[in-house]
Each structure stands twice: as C-alpha cells, then as structure tokens.
C-alpha cells in the first residue's frame, strides 16, 4: 500500500523552511527519504527505523512518530540546491521491497 | 567504489522489439530492486532480486517482462515485444542487506519505444 505524501508541491524563497509529510495507515518497519533532481537518479537522504526517532542535521532532518505510521522531513533555511522532488519510501519488513509515495516537488527561488 | 551502474543510459526500440536493461549493484550489495518511473510520476516497484533468486515480483506485468540476477554478471530486466506504454525511466537500486540501509540508485535507463 502506497504512503501518502503531502503537500504535493511547495514553493519557497531561499532561507524559508518546509515540512514534508509521509503517512501510512499501518505501522511500518522503516521509512526512508530521497531527493531526485530532474532527469537524475534519486539520492538517499536518510532512513528511520525506530518509533520516536529523529535524525539528520540542523538543515535537513526527519522524524518518525511513536506509532511508526508517519514521518516528516524538515528542510530548514532552504537553499537553491534543495530544489527537487522528495520521495518517502516505506517498508513493512526488513526483507522486502519499499513502496514510494508520489513525491513532493520543492522549488526554492532566490 | 563505483556506485550502481546501469546501461544503457538511453535506449530506443521500435514496437515489437526486445529491450534489455542491465544493472550492476554496488560492490558488497547483494539485493537489487527495479523501479519504473513515468514522467512527472513516482517510483513504481517492479521486482526484488538476490543472487540467482527472485524474492518479490509482485510489481512485474505478467507478460513480456522478466528479470534475473545471475551468479555472475549484472542483473537484467528484459522486456519483450515492447509497446509505446513501456516508455519510461527504469531505475535499479541496490542495498547491502535489505531494508535497514536504504537504497543506492543507478542513473537509470530511459527507454523510448517508437
């Protein structure tokens, strides 16, 4: 079952913050985040495995709620290079595939 | 340490021809995943393989599509008798031990069926 990502698109000015959400109707084993620029491959950002976990650094970080049904990606003081489409991938077990959301397109303008 | 290598980068096929897409995972990675992406859309799971085994092919169309990951050599995604609807970017990803590490994606193969 595919995770639901929101919002679908975000437009920011440099220096502004953004939050991208990824939710599932059932508890997950893991959630991972990727950024894809147009015409390129998705690039791994981080993976979260534990309920209540927070990960990343001050500019790009993510959380996984206690029930392991929702994750949020936080982009702080955005830079032009943050532009791209962000995908979350979810897995229900440690030996299976990941299912990706439809993506959130982030555009950072000067 | 080379990343995930996919070739060709671009592939043009006429309707009815066969397309063969290759993927060499990162060194030390034993899990390979294939995803298809249509323009402006998300990544749709196709198949998950380990060496000589298909673990999950629930995303593969029942006909014309097949995948393998032999003991020696790259993983191959094969599409027989291609149709225009097969035009897409096909990404391969690998991971060392399944879900605990996240994926490293290759640069993809852009298949165009004319």
Short mmCIF file of C-alpha atoms in Angstrom, two decimals:
data_model
loop_
_atom_site.label_atom_id
_atom_site.label_comp_id
_atom_site.label_asym_id
_atom_site.label_seq_id
_atom_site.Cartn_x
_atom_site.Cartn_y
_atom_site.Cartn_z
CA UNK A 1 0.00 0.00 0.00
CA UNK A 2 1.42 3.33 -1.09
CA UNK A 3 2.24 6.02 1.52
CA UNK A 4 0.53 9.39 1.25
CA UNK A 5 2.83 12.36 0.85
CA UNK A 6 1.83 15.94 1.48
CA UNK A 7 1.97 18.56 0.22
CA UNK A 8 2.27 17.71 -3.48
CA UNK A 9 4.26 20.84 -4.19
CA UNK A 10 5.94 23.62 -2.25
CA UNK A 11 7.43 26.89 -3.45
CA UNK A 12 9.83 28.67 -1.10
CA UNK A 13 12.17 31.61 -1.05
CA UNK A 14 15.76 30.97 -0.05
CA UNK A 15 16.06 30.83 3.71
CA UNK A 16 12.50 29.65 4.35
CA UNK A 17 11.58 26.36 5.99
CA UNK A 18 9.50 23.46 4.70
CA UNK A 19 7.98 20.30 6.12
CA UNK A 20 7.06 17.28 4.01
CA UNK A 21 4.89 14.55 5.48
CA UNK A 22 4.63 10.86 4.70
CA UNK A 23 1.91 8.74 6.26
CA UNK A 24 0.71 5.17 6.24
CA UNK A 25 -2.46 3.54 7.52
CA UNK A 26 -0.44 0.75 9.17
CA UNK A 27 2.72 0.60 11.26
CA UNK A 28 5.93 0.42 9.27
CA UNK A 29 9.28 -1.26 9.65
CA UNK A 30 11.17 1.67 8.18
CA UNK A 31 10.82 4.87 6.25
CA UNK A 32 13.48 6.39 4.05
CA UNK A 33 13.77 9.68 2.24
CA UNK A 34 15.23 10.56 -1.15
CA UNK A 35 15.69 13.66 -3.26
CA UNK A 36 15.51 13.48 -7.04
CA UNK A 37 16.51 16.29 -9.36
CA UNK A 38 15.02 16.44 -12.82
CA UNK A 39 16.50 13.82 -15.12
CA UNK A 40 18.66 12.31 -12.39
CA UNK A 41 18.56 9.33 -10.05
CA UNK A 42 17.02 9.57 -6.57
CA UNK A 43 19.63 10.22 -3.90
CA UNK A 44 19.30 8.66 -0.45
CA UNK A 45 18.96 11.16 2.39
CA UNK A 46 18.24 9.09 5.49
CA UNK A 47 16.42 6.09 6.90
CA UNK A 48 14.44 5.89 10.13
CA UNK A 49 13.78 2.62 11.89
CA UNK A 50 12.63 3.39 15.42
CA UNK A 51 9.44 4.96 16.69
CA UNK A 52 10.12 8.41 18.09
CA UNK A 53 13.40 8.64 16.19
CA UNK A 54 14.76 11.91 14.90
CA UNK A 55 17.68 12.01 12.55
CA UNK A 56 19.73 14.28 10.35
CA UNK A 57 21.48 17.56 10.88
CA UNK A 58 20.23 21.06 11.53
CA UNK A 59 19.45 21.83 7.88
CA UNK A 60 17.75 18.58 6.77
CA UNK A 61 16.29 16.26 9.36
CA UNK A 62 13.46 13.80 9.73
CA UNK A 63 11.29 12.27 12.42
CA UNK A 64 9.35 9.04 12.78
CA UNK A 65 6.37 9.12 15.12
CA UNK A 66 5.92 6.73 18.05
CA UNK A 67 3.35 4.61 16.25
CA UNK A 68 5.64 4.35 13.22
CA UNK A 69 2.90 5.45 10.87
CA UNK A 70 4.08 8.92 9.98
CA UNK A 71 7.36 10.55 9.11
CA UNK A 72 8.18 14.17 8.44
CA UNK A 73 11.13 15.66 6.59
CA UNK A 74 12.26 19.10 7.78
CA UNK A 75 14.16 21.45 5.49
CA UNK A 76 15.48 24.46 7.36
CA UNK A 77 16.81 27.70 5.88
CA UNK A 78 16.37 26.28 2.39
CA UNK A 79 18.98 26.76 -0.29
CA UNK A 80 18.58 26.76 -4.06
CA UNK A 81 20.21 23.33 -4.15
CA UNK A 82 17.31 21.88 -2.14
CA UNK A 83 15.04 22.11 -5.18
CA UNK A 84 13.86 18.76 -6.45
CA UNK A 85 11.28 16.10 -5.80
CA UNK A 86 11.33 14.40 -2.41
CA UNK A 87 10.11 10.84 -2.05
CA UNK A 88 9.49 8.77 1.00
CA UNK A 89 9.79 5.01 0.75
CA UNK A 90 8.17 2.70 3.26
CA UNK A 91 8.74 -0.90 4.16
CA UNK A 92 6.74 -3.24 6.33
CA UNK A 93 9.54 -5.73 6.88
CA UNK A 94 13.30 -5.92 6.90
CA UNK A 95 13.49 -8.27 3.95
CA UNK A 96 11.19 -6.78 1.39
CA UNK A 97 10.67 -4.02 -1.11
CA UNK A 98 9.98 -0.37 -0.44
CA UNK A 99 6.90 1.36 -1.74
CA UNK A 100 7.28 5.01 -2.63
CA UNK A 101 4.93 7.94 -2.31
CA UNK A 102 4.06 10.12 -5.30
CA UNK A 103 6.62 12.72 -4.27
CA UNK A 104 6.66 16.35 -3.18
CA UNK A 105 8.12 18.86 -5.59
CA UNK A 106 10.07 21.55 -3.80
CA UNK A 107 11.06 24.72 -5.64
CA UNK A 108 13.37 27.18 -3.93
CA UNK A 109 13.55 30.61 -5.52
CA UNK A 110 16.17 33.32 -4.94
CA UNK B 1 33.99 2.45 -5.09
CA UNK B 2 31.74 2.66 -8.14
CA UNK B 3 28.06 3.19 -7.49
CA UNK B 4 25.21 1.30 -9.06
CA UNK B 5 25.96 1.04 -12.78
CA UNK B 6 23.12 0.93 -15.26
CA UNK B 7 23.39 0.68 -19.01
CA UNK B 8 22.49 1.82 -21.46
CA UNK B 9 21.52 5.32 -20.29
CA UNK B 10 19.19 5.75 -23.23
CA UNK B 11 17.57 3.02 -25.31
CA UNK B 12 15.32 3.45 -28.32
CA UNK B 13 13.35 0.48 -29.55
CA UNK B 14 10.70 0.02 -32.21
CA UNK B 15 7.40 -1.54 -31.23
CA UNK B 16 7.75 -5.31 -31.10
CA UNK B 17 11.49 -5.36 -30.39
CA UNK B 18 13.15 -6.52 -27.20
CA UNK B 19 14.76 -4.28 -24.61
CA UNK B 20 17.49 -5.46 -22.24
CA UNK B 21 18.42 -3.25 -19.32
CA UNK B 22 21.48 -4.01 -17.22
CA UNK B 23 22.31 -3.20 -13.63
CA UNK B 24 25.48 -3.89 -11.68
CA UNK B 25 24.94 -3.26 -7.95
CA UNK B 26 27.43 -1.57 -5.70
CA UNK B 27 30.26 -3.76 -4.51
CA UNK B 28 29.13 -5.64 -1.44
CA UNK B 29 25.43 -5.19 -2.17
CA UNK B 30 23.50 -8.39 -2.66
CA UNK B 31 19.97 -7.01 -3.01
CA UNK B 32 18.74 -5.49 -6.27
CA UNK B 33 15.45 -3.70 -6.90
CA UNK B 34 13.96 -2.45 -10.16
CA UNK B 35 11.58 0.50 -10.30
CA UNK B 36 9.79 2.18 -13.20
CA UNK B 37 9.11 5.89 -13.34
CA UNK B 38 6.86 7.64 -15.82
CA UNK B 39 7.46 11.37 -16.47
CA UNK B 40 6.39 13.54 -13.53
CA UNK B 41 5.34 10.45 -11.55
CA UNK B 42 6.65 8.40 -8.67
CA UNK B 43 8.73 5.23 -8.50
CA UNK B 44 6.72 2.07 -9.03
CA UNK B 45 8.17 -1.18 -7.71
CA UNK B 46 8.70 -3.94 -10.21
CA UNK B 47 10.91 -6.69 -8.81
CA UNK B 48 13.30 -7.52 -5.98
CA UNK B 49 16.13 -9.99 -6.53
CA UNK B 50 19.06 -11.53 -4.76
CA UNK B 51 21.74 -13.57 -6.49
CA UNK B 52 20.03 -16.31 -8.51
CA UNK B 53 16.70 -15.70 -6.77
CA UNK B 54 13.61 -13.62 -7.44
CA UNK B 55 12.36 -12.60 -4.00
CA UNK B 56 9.33 -10.48 -4.93
CA UNK B 57 8.00 -9.87 -8.43
CA UNK B 58 4.59 -8.56 -7.44
CA UNK B 59 5.10 -5.35 -9.45
CA UNK B 60 6.06 -7.04 -12.71
CA UNK B 61 3.49 -7.21 -15.50
CA UNK B 62 2.53 -10.84 -16.05
CA UNK B 63 3.54 -10.90 -19.68
CA UNK B 64 6.55 -9.70 -21.63
CA UNK B 65 8.61 -8.67 -18.57
CA UNK B 66 11.23 -10.79 -16.86
CA UNK B 67 14.20 -10.21 -14.59
CA UNK B 68 17.22 -12.16 -13.45
CA UNK B 69 20.27 -11.71 -11.27
CA UNK B 70 22.68 -14.49 -12.16
CA UNK B 71 25.51 -15.75 -10.01
CA UNK B 72 27.96 -13.94 -12.27
CA UNK B 73 27.24 -10.69 -14.06
CA UNK B 74 24.70 -7.91 -13.81
CA UNK B 75 21.00 -8.06 -13.13
CA UNK B 76 18.97 -7.94 -16.34
CA UNK B 77 15.48 -6.56 -16.85
CA UNK B 78 14.10 -7.85 -20.13
CA UNK B 79 11.06 -6.51 -21.92
CA UNK B 80 9.88 -8.49 -24.91
CA UNK B 81 7.74 -7.11 -27.75
CA UNK B 82 7.86 -3.57 -26.41
CA UNK B 83 4.87 -1.26 -26.77
CA UNK B 84 4.66 2.54 -26.53
CA UNK B 85 3.35 2.28 -22.98
CA UNK B 86 6.66 0.74 -21.89
CA UNK B 87 8.41 4.07 -22.48
CA UNK B 88 9.69 5.19 -19.09
CA UNK B 89 12.78 5.55 -16.95
CA UNK B 90 13.81 2.29 -15.34
CA UNK B 91 15.87 2.61 -12.18
CA UNK B 92 17.82 -0.09 -10.47
CA UNK B 93 18.71 0.21 -6.79
CA UNK B 94 20.86 -1.93 -4.54
CA UNK B 95 21.33 -2.34 -0.81
CA UNK B 96 23.66 -4.45 1.30
CA UNK B 97 21.17 -6.27 3.48
CA UNK B 98 17.63 -5.28 2.54
CA UNK B 99 15.71 -2.62 4.32
CA UNK B 100 17.98 -1.50 7.11
CA UNK B 101 20.32 0.56 4.93
CA UNK B 102 18.25 2.36 2.32
CA UNK B 103 18.92 2.17 -1.38
CA UNK B 104 21.60 3.39 -3.73
CA UNK B 105 20.07 4.11 -7.11
CA UNK B 106 21.67 3.87 -10.51
CA UNK B 107 21.33 6.65 -13.06
CA UNK B 108 18.53 4.84 -14.82
CA UNK B 109 17.80 3.71 -18.36
CA UNK B 110 15.44 5.90 -20.36
CA UNK B 111 13.53 3.61 -22.69
CA UNK B 112 11.74 5.17 -25.63
CA UNK B 113 9.53 3.00 -27.81
CA UNK B 114 8.85 4.45 -31.27
#
